[in-house]
Amino acid sequence: MTTEQLNQISQYIRESGIKYYDLELELVDHIAEWMTKDMEVNKFTFKTSFERLPDFFSKADLKNIQRSRKKYLSKKYFAIFLNEWQTIFTWPKLTIQILLITLSILLFSVIKENDLIGVYLIQIQFLIIVGLVFFYRFREIYKLTHETNNIQKLLPMETIGRVGLLWRLPTYACYSLASLTSIFTGELPMLFYQILVYSFAIQIPFFWAVVKTEADSKLRLIKEYPEAFEPA
Amino acid sequence: MYGYELTQKVKELTDGDLVITEGALYPLLHRLEAEGLLDAEIEIVDNRQRKYYFLTPKGKKNAPQAANELKRFLENIQSILQPKTSLG
């Protein structure tokens, strides 16, 4: 089939309500294969076979495919995240985490309660270093996904963003609550620091699992659909 | 195998008795992919991208069990449709 004919099929798919580039490509291939067979067996021209499309590939069917893809992709990325999360629970990594928690508790009991803010600030610095290591390791992804203006709409990309909410939402909720409390009481409650300091050893692997799931999945998408990330 | 090839294979194996529509096939493929039983690779064929699905190690491991479950299900349907008659 010629590029023009393939474009015509793409147009039909888009008009049927398919909004995502990845899904469009898969369906273009399916329909193009079907039409090739249809033209060959029934001796039809491209035009005749194209006019038969609504009878065999209805808008409702195509939209149903898009709906199911949306539903199962969320499930897929959540499963990847869980796998990533589980890899943290190996004995060496677990030992480091237990040590970190113990250290936090010991530090907390030794240091006066008011110095908890200091502990928290040290932890924040550690978190920033982890973040910087991460951004350096996956710098290509951020370059491609943030610097290109004409990035095609990919359904997996949208779903990966939802996985990111796993750590963004609790973080935002925690900081919003703390800000609200500080507005009314004049200072941040000690409980806020206690939660953050004590849960630090859990925060790091959780943050790492979510962000690594996002990065690995995006990396795979960039390899699979390089043209979707090409600059204008 | 890719989507269209799968529909044709089923048609061929059942002498055209069983026709899988795209509306049924792709949601199934997407579900199996989400469960980690299938994975996919993209290749360029005839000027367009084609997505090939294949069984993951987990999928290969689960396939015989799934086939047995399906067999038992069909046997049960069979026994409902044609119950065994006993003289007692």
CSV table of C-alpha atoms in Angstrom, one decimal:
chain,number,residue,atom,x,y,z
A,1,MET,CA,0.0,0.0,0.0
A,2,THR,CA,1.1,3.5,-0.7
A,3,THR,CA,1.8,6.1,2.0
A,4,GLU,CA,-1.2,8.1,0.8
A,5,GLN,CA,-3.5,5.0,1.1
A,6,LEU,CA,-2.1,4.3,4.6
A,7,ASN,CA,-2.8,8.0,5.5
A,8,GLN,CA,-6.4,7.6,4.4
A,9,ILE,CA,-6.8,4.6,6.7
A,10,SER,CA,-5.2,6.6,9.5
A,11,GLN,CA,-7.7,9.4,8.8
A,12,TYR,CA,-10.6,6.9,9.1
A,13,ILE,CA,-9.3,5.6,12.4
A,14,ARG,CA,-8.9,9.1,13.8
A,15,GLU,CA,-12.4,10.1,12.6
A,16,SER,CA,-13.7,7.0,14.5
A,17,GLY,CA,-12.5,8.6,17.7
A,18,ILE,CA,-9.1,6.9,18.2
A,19,LYS,CA,-7.0,9.7,19.8
A,20,TYR,CA,-3.7,7.8,20.4
A,21,TYR,CA,-0.8,7.4,18.0
A,22,ASP,CA,0.3,4.0,19.2
A,23,LEU,CA,-3.2,2.5,18.9
A,24,GLU,CA,-3.7,4.2,15.5
A,25,LEU,CA,-0.5,2.5,14.2
A,26,GLU,CA,-1.6,-0.9,15.4
A,27,LEU,CA,-5.1,-0.5,13.8
A,28,VAL,CA,-3.7,0.9,10.6
A,29,ASP,CA,-1.6,-2.3,10.1
A,30,HIS,CA,-4.6,-4.5,11.0
A,31,ILE,CA,-7.0,-2.7,8.6
A,32,ALA,CA,-4.3,-2.4,5.8
A,33,GLU,CA,-3.8,-6.2,6.0
A,34,TRP,CA,-7.5,-6.8,5.9
A,35,MET,CA,-8.0,-4.5,2.9
A,36,THR,CA,-5.1,-6.1,1.0
A,37,LYS,CA,-6.8,-9.5,1.4
A,38,ASP,CA,-10.2,-8.0,0.6
A,39,MET,CA,-8.8,-6.4,-2.7
A,40,GLU,CA,-7.0,-9.6,-3.6
A,41,VAL,CA,-9.9,-12.1,-2.9
A,42,ASN,CA,-12.8,-10.0,-4.2
A,43,LYS,CA,-10.8,-8.1,-6.9
A,44,PHE,CA,-11.8,-4.8,-5.4
A,45,THR,CA,-10.1,-1.5,-5.9
A,46,PHE,CA,-8.7,0.4,-2.9
A,47,LYS,CA,-11.6,2.8,-3.1
A,48,THR,CA,-14.3,0.0,-3.0
A,49,SER,CA,-12.6,-1.8,-0.2
A,50,PHE,CA,-12.2,1.5,1.8
A,51,GLU,CA,-15.9,2.2,1.4
A,52,ARG,CA,-16.6,-1.2,3.0
A,53,LEU,CA,-14.7,-0.3,6.2
A,54,PRO,CA,-17.6,0.9,8.3
A,55,ASP,CA,-19.3,-2.5,7.8
A,56,PHE,CA,-16.4,-4.4,9.2
A,57,PHE,CA,-14.7,-1.9,11.5
A,58,SER,CA,-17.4,0.1,13.2
A,59,LYS,CA,-16.7,3.2,15.3
A,60,ALA,CA,-18.2,1.5,18.3
A,61,ASP,CA,-15.7,-1.4,18.0
A,62,LEU,CA,-12.7,0.8,17.5
A,63,LYS,CA,-13.7,3.0,20.5
A,64,ASN,CA,-14.2,-0.1,22.6
A,65,ILE,CA,-10.6,-1.2,21.8
A,66,GLN,CA,-9.4,2.2,22.9
A,67,ARG,CA,-11.4,1.9,26.2
A,68,SER,CA,-10.0,-1.5,27.0
A,69,ARG,CA,-6.5,-0.4,26.1
A,70,LYS,CA,-6.8,2.4,28.6
A,71,LYS,CA,-8.1,0.1,31.3
A,72,TYR,CA,-5.5,-2.6,30.9
A,73,LEU,CA,-2.5,-0.2,30.5
A,74,SER,CA,-3.1,1.2,34.0
A,75,LYS,CA,-3.1,-2.4,35.3
A,76,LYS,CA,0.1,-3.1,33.4
A,77,TYR,CA,2.1,-0.2,34.7
A,78,PHE,CA,0.8,-0.8,38.2
A,79,ALA,CA,2.1,-4.4,38.0
A,80,ILE,CA,5.5,-3.1,36.7
A,81,PHE,CA,5.6,-0.7,39.6
A,82,LEU,CA,4.8,-3.5,42.1
A,83,ASN,CA,7.6,-5.7,40.5
A,84,GLU,CA,10.0,-2.8,40.8
A,85,TRP,CA,8.9,-2.3,44.4
A,86,GLN,CA,9.4,-6.0,45.2
A,87,THR,CA,13.0,-6.0,43.9
A,88,ILE,CA,13.8,-3.7,46.9
A,89,PHE,CA,12.9,-6.5,49.3
A,90,THR,CA,16.1,-8.5,48.9
A,91,TRP,CA,18.1,-9.2,52.1
A,92,PRO,CA,21.0,-6.7,51.4
A,93,LYS,CA,18.6,-3.9,50.4
A,94,LEU,CA,16.3,-4.8,53.3
A,95,THR,CA,19.2,-4.7,55.7
A,96,ILE,CA,20.1,-1.2,54.5
A,97,GLN,CA,16.5,0.0,55.0
A,98,ILE,CA,16.3,-1.5,58.5
A,99,LEU,CA,19.6,0.1,59.4
A,100,LEU,CA,18.3,3.5,58.0
A,101,ILE,CA,15.1,3.2,60.1
A,102,THR,CA,17.1,2.2,63.2
A,103,LEU,CA,19.5,5.1,62.6
A,104,SER,CA,16.6,7.6,62.3
A,105,ILE,CA,15.1,6.3,65.5
A,106,LEU,CA,18.4,6.4,67.4
A,107,LEU,CA,19.2,9.8,66.0
A,108,PHE,CA,15.7,11.0,67.1
A,109,SER,CA,16.1,9.7,70.6
A,110,VAL,CA,19.6,11.1,71.1
A,111,ILE,CA,18.9,14.5,69.5
A,112,LYS,CA,16.5,16.9,71.2
A,113,GLU,CA,13.0,17.0,69.8
A,114,ASN,CA,13.6,20.5,68.3
A,115,ASP,CA,16.5,19.3,66.3
A,116,LEU,CA,14.3,17.0,64.3
A,117,ILE,CA,14.0,19.7,61.7
A,118,GLY,CA,17.8,19.4,61.3
A,119,VAL,CA,17.5,15.7,60.7
A,120,TYR,CA,14.7,16.3,58.2
A,121,LEU,CA,16.8,18.9,56.3
A,122,ILE,CA,19.7,16.4,56.1
A,123,GLN,CA,17.3,13.8,54.7
A,124,ILE,CA,16.0,16.3,52.2
A,125,GLN,CA,19.5,16.9,51.0
A,126,PHE,CA,20.0,13.1,50.6
A,127,LEU,CA,16.7,13.0,48.6
A,128,ILE,CA,17.9,15.8,46.4
A,129,ILE,CA,21.1,13.8,45.7
A,130,VAL,CA,19.1,10.7,44.8
A,131,GLY,CA,16.9,12.8,42.5
A,132,LEU,CA,19.9,14.3,40.8
A,133,VAL,CA,21.5,10.9,40.3
A,134,PHE,CA,18.2,9.8,38.8
A,135,PHE,CA,17.8,12.7,36.5
A,136,TYR,CA,21.4,12.3,35.3
A,137,ARG,CA,20.9,8.6,34.6
A,138,PHE,CA,17.7,9.2,32.6
A,139,ARG,CA,18.6,12.7,31.2
A,140,GLU,CA,17.8,11.6,27.6
A,141,ILE,CA,14.2,10.9,28.5
A,142,TYR,CA,13.7,14.3,30.1
A,143,LYS,CA,15.3,15.9,27.1
A,144,LEU,CA,13.1,14.1,24.7
A,145,THR,CA,9.8,14.3,26.6
A,146,HIS,CA,10.2,17.9,27.7
A,147,GLU,CA,12.0,19.7,24.9
A,148,THR,CA,10.0,18.4,22.0
A,149,ASN,CA,6.9,20.4,21.3
A,150,ASN,CA,5.2,18.1,18.9
A,151,ILE,CA,5.2,14.9,20.9
A,152,GLN,CA,2.5,12.6,19.6
A,153,LYS,CA,-0.2,11.6,22.0
A,154,LEU,CA,0.7,8.1,23.2
A,155,LEU,CA,-1.7,6.3,25.5
A,156,PRO,CA,1.0,4.5,27.5
A,157,MET,CA,2.7,7.9,28.1
A,158,GLU,CA,-0.6,9.2,29.6
A,159,THR,CA,-1.0,6.1,31.8
A,160,ILE,CA,2.6,6.3,33.1
A,161,GLY,CA,1.8,9.8,34.3
A,162,ARG,CA,-1.1,8.3,36.3
A,163,VAL,CA,1.4,5.9,38.0
A,164,GLY,CA,3.4,8.9,39.0
A,165,LEU,CA,0.4,10.1,41.0
A,166,LEU,CA,1.2,7.3,43.4
A,167,TRP,CA,3.9,9.4,45.0
A,168,ARG,CA,2.9,12.8,43.9
A,169,LEU,CA,-0.6,12.7,45.5
A,170,PRO,CA,0.5,11.6,49.0
A,171,THR,CA,3.4,14.1,48.9
A,172,TYR,CA,1.1,17.0,47.9
A,173,ALA,CA,-1.5,15.9,50.5
A,174,CYS,CA,1.1,15.8,53.2
A,175,TYR,CA,2.5,19.2,52.4
A,176,SER,CA,-0.9,20.8,51.9
A,177,LEU,CA,-2.0,19.5,55.3
A,178,ALA,CA,1.2,20.8,56.9
A,179,SER,CA,0.8,24.2,55.2
A,180,LEU,CA,-2.8,24.5,56.4
A,181,THR,CA,-1.8,23.6,59.9
A,182,SER,CA,1.1,26.1,59.9
A,183,ILE,CA,-1.3,28.9,58.7
A,184,PHE,CA,-3.6,28.3,61.7
A,185,THR,CA,-0.9,27.5,64.3
A,186,GLY,CA,1.9,29.7,63.0
A,187,GLU,CA,4.5,26.9,62.7
A,188,LEU,CA,4.8,23.5,61.2
A,189,PRO,CA,3.6,20.7,63.6
A,190,MET,CA,6.2,18.4,65.0
A,191,LEU,CA,4.1,15.5,63.9
A,192,PHE,CA,4.8,16.5,60.3
A,193,TYR,CA,8.6,16.1,60.9
A,194,GLN,CA,8.1,12.9,62.9
A,195,ILE,CA,6.2,11.3,60.0
A,196,LEU,CA,8.8,12.4,57.4
A,197,VAL,CA,11.8,11.5,59.4
A,198,TYR,CA,10.6,8.1,60.5
A,199,SER,CA,9.2,7.1,57.1
A,200,PHE,CA,12.3,8.2,55.3
A,201,ALA,CA,13.7,4.7,54.7
A,202,ILE,CA,10.4,3.7,53.1
A,203,GLN,CA,10.0,7.0,51.1
A,204,ILE,CA,13.3,6.4,49.2
A,205,PRO,CA,12.6,2.9,47.8
A,206,PHE,CA,9.0,3.9,47.1
A,207,PHE,CA,10.0,7.1,45.3
A,208,TRP,CA,12.7,5.1,43.4
A,209,ALA,CA,10.3,2.3,42.3
A,210,VAL,CA,7.7,4.8,40.9
A,211,VAL,CA,10.2,7.0,39.1
A,212,LYS,CA,12.1,4.1,37.7
A,213,THR,CA,8.9,2.5,36.4
A,214,GLU,CA,8.1,5.8,34.7
A,215,ALA,CA,11.6,6.2,33.3
A,216,ASP,CA,12.0,2.5,32.1
A,217,SER,CA,8.5,2.6,30.5
A,218,LYS,CA,9.2,5.9,28.8
A,219,LEU,CA,12.6,4.6,27.5
A,220,ARG,CA,10.9,1.7,25.9
A,221,LEU,CA,8.3,3.9,24.3
A,222,ILE,CA,11.0,6.2,22.9
A,223,LYS,CA,12.6,3.1,21.3
A,224,GLU,CA,9.3,1.8,20.0
A,225,TYR,CA,7.9,5.1,18.7
A,226,PRO,CA,11.0,7.2,17.9
A,227,GLU,CA,9.1,9.3,15.4
A,228,ALA,CA,6.6,10.4,18.0
A,229,PHE,CA,9.3,12.2,19.9
A,230,GLU,CA,11.0,13.8,16.9
A,231,PRO,CA,11.3,17.6,17.1
A,232,ALA,CA,9.2,19.7,14.7
B,1,MET,CA,2.0,-13.2,15.8
B,2,TYR,CA,0.3,-10.0,15.0
B,3,GLY,CA,-3.4,-9.1,15.4
B,4,TYR,CA,-4.6,-9.8,11.9
B,5,GLU,CA,-2.5,-13.0,11.7
B,6,LEU,CA,-4.2,-14.2,14.9
B,7,THR,CA,-7.7,-13.7,13.5
B,8,GLN,CA,-6.8,-15.5,10.3
B,9,LYS,CA,-5.1,-18.4,12.2
B,10,VAL,CA,-8.3,-19.0,14.2
B,11,LYS,CA,-10.4,-18.8,11.1
B,12,GLU,CA,-8.1,-21.3,9.4
B,13,LEU,CA,-8.0,-23.8,12.3
B,14,THR,CA,-11.8,-23.8,12.7
B,15,ASP,CA,-12.5,-23.9,8.9
B,16,GLY,CA,-14.1,-20.5,9.2
B,17,ASP,CA,-16.5,-21.4,11.9
B,18,LEU,CA,-15.0,-19.2,14.5
B,19,VAL,CA,-14.4,-15.5,13.6
B,20,ILE,CA,-12.7,-13.3,16.1
B,21,THR,CA,-13.6,-9.6,15.7
B,22,GLU,CA,-11.2,-6.9,16.4
B,23,GLY,CA,-13.4,-5.6,19.1
B,24,ALA,CA,-13.0,-8.9,20.9
B,25,LEU,CA,-9.4,-9.7,20.0
B,26,TYR,CA,-7.6,-6.5,21.0
B,27,PRO,CA,-9.1,-6.1,24.4
B,28,LEU,CA,-8.1,-9.7,25.1
B,29,LEU,CA,-4.5,-9.1,23.9
B,30,HIS,CA,-4.3,-6.0,26.0
B,31,ARG,CA,-5.6,-7.8,29.1
B,32,LEU,CA,-3.0,-10.6,28.6
B,33,GLU,CA,-0.3,-8.0,28.1
B,34,ALA,CA,-1.4,-6.2,31.3
B,35,GLU,CA,-1.2,-9.5,33.2
B,36,GLY,CA,2.3,-10.1,32.0
B,37,LEU,CA,1.4,-13.2,30.0
B,38,LEU,CA,2.1,-11.5,26.7
B,39,ASP,CA,4.7,-9.0,25.5
B,40,ALA,CA,4.9,-7.1,22.2
B,41,GLU,CA,7.6,-6.0,19.9
B,42,ILE,CA,7.3,-3.5,17.0
B,43,GLU,CA,8.8,-4.1,13.6
B,44,ILE,CA,8.5,-2.2,10.3
B,45,VAL,CA,6.8,-4.2,7.7
B,46,ASP,CA,5.5,-2.9,4.3
B,47,ASN,CA,6.1,0.7,5.2
B,48,ARG,CA,4.1,0.5,8.4
B,49,GLN,CA,4.6,-0.5,12.0
B,50,ARG,CA,3.5,-4.0,13.0
B,51,LYS,CA,3.1,-5.1,16.6
B,52,TYR,CA,4.1,-8.7,17.2
B,53,TYR,CA,2.7,-10.4,20.4
B,54,PHE,CA,4.5,-13.3,22.0
B,55,LEU,CA,4.2,-15.3,25.2
B,56,THR,CA,6.4,-14.2,28.1
B,57,PRO,CA,8.0,-16.9,30.3
B,58,LYS,CA,5.1,-16.4,32.7
B,59,GLY,CA,2.7,-16.8,29.8
B,60,LYS,CA,4.4,-20.1,28.7
B,61,LYS,CA,4.2,-21.4,32.2
B,62,ASN,CA,0.5,-20.6,32.5
B,63,ALA,CA,-0.5,-21.8,29.0
B,64,PRO,CA,-1.0,-25.5,29.8
B,65,GLN,CA,-3.0,-24.7,32.9
B,66,ALA,CA,-5.2,-22.3,30.9
B,67,ALA,CA,-5.7,-24.9,28.2
B,68,ASN,CA,-6.7,-27.5,30.9
B,69,GLU,CA,-9.2,-25.0,32.4
B,70,LEU,CA,-10.7,-24.4,29.0
B,71,LYS,CA,-11.0,-28.1,28.4
B,72,ARG,CA,-12.7,-28.7,31.7
B,73,PHE,CA,-15.1,-25.8,30.9
B,74,LEU,CA,-16.0,-27.2,27.5
B,75,GLU,CA,-16.5,-30.7,29.1
B,76,ASN,CA,-18.9,-29.1,31.6
B,77,ILE,CA,-20.8,-27.3,28.9
B,78,GLN,CA,-21.0,-30.6,27.0
B,79,SER,CA,-22.4,-32.4,30.1
B,80,ILE,CA,-25.0,-29.7,30.6
B,81,LEU,CA,-26.1,-29.9,27.0
B,82,GLN,CA,-26.0,-33.7,26.9
B,83,PRO,CA,-26.5,-35.0,30.4
B,84,LYS,CA,-25.6,-38.7,31.0
B,85,THR,CA,-28.7,-40.8,31.4
B,86,SER,CA,-28.6,-43.4,34.0
B,87,LEU,CA,-31.0,-46.4,34.4
B,88,GLY,CA,-31.3,-45.9,38.2
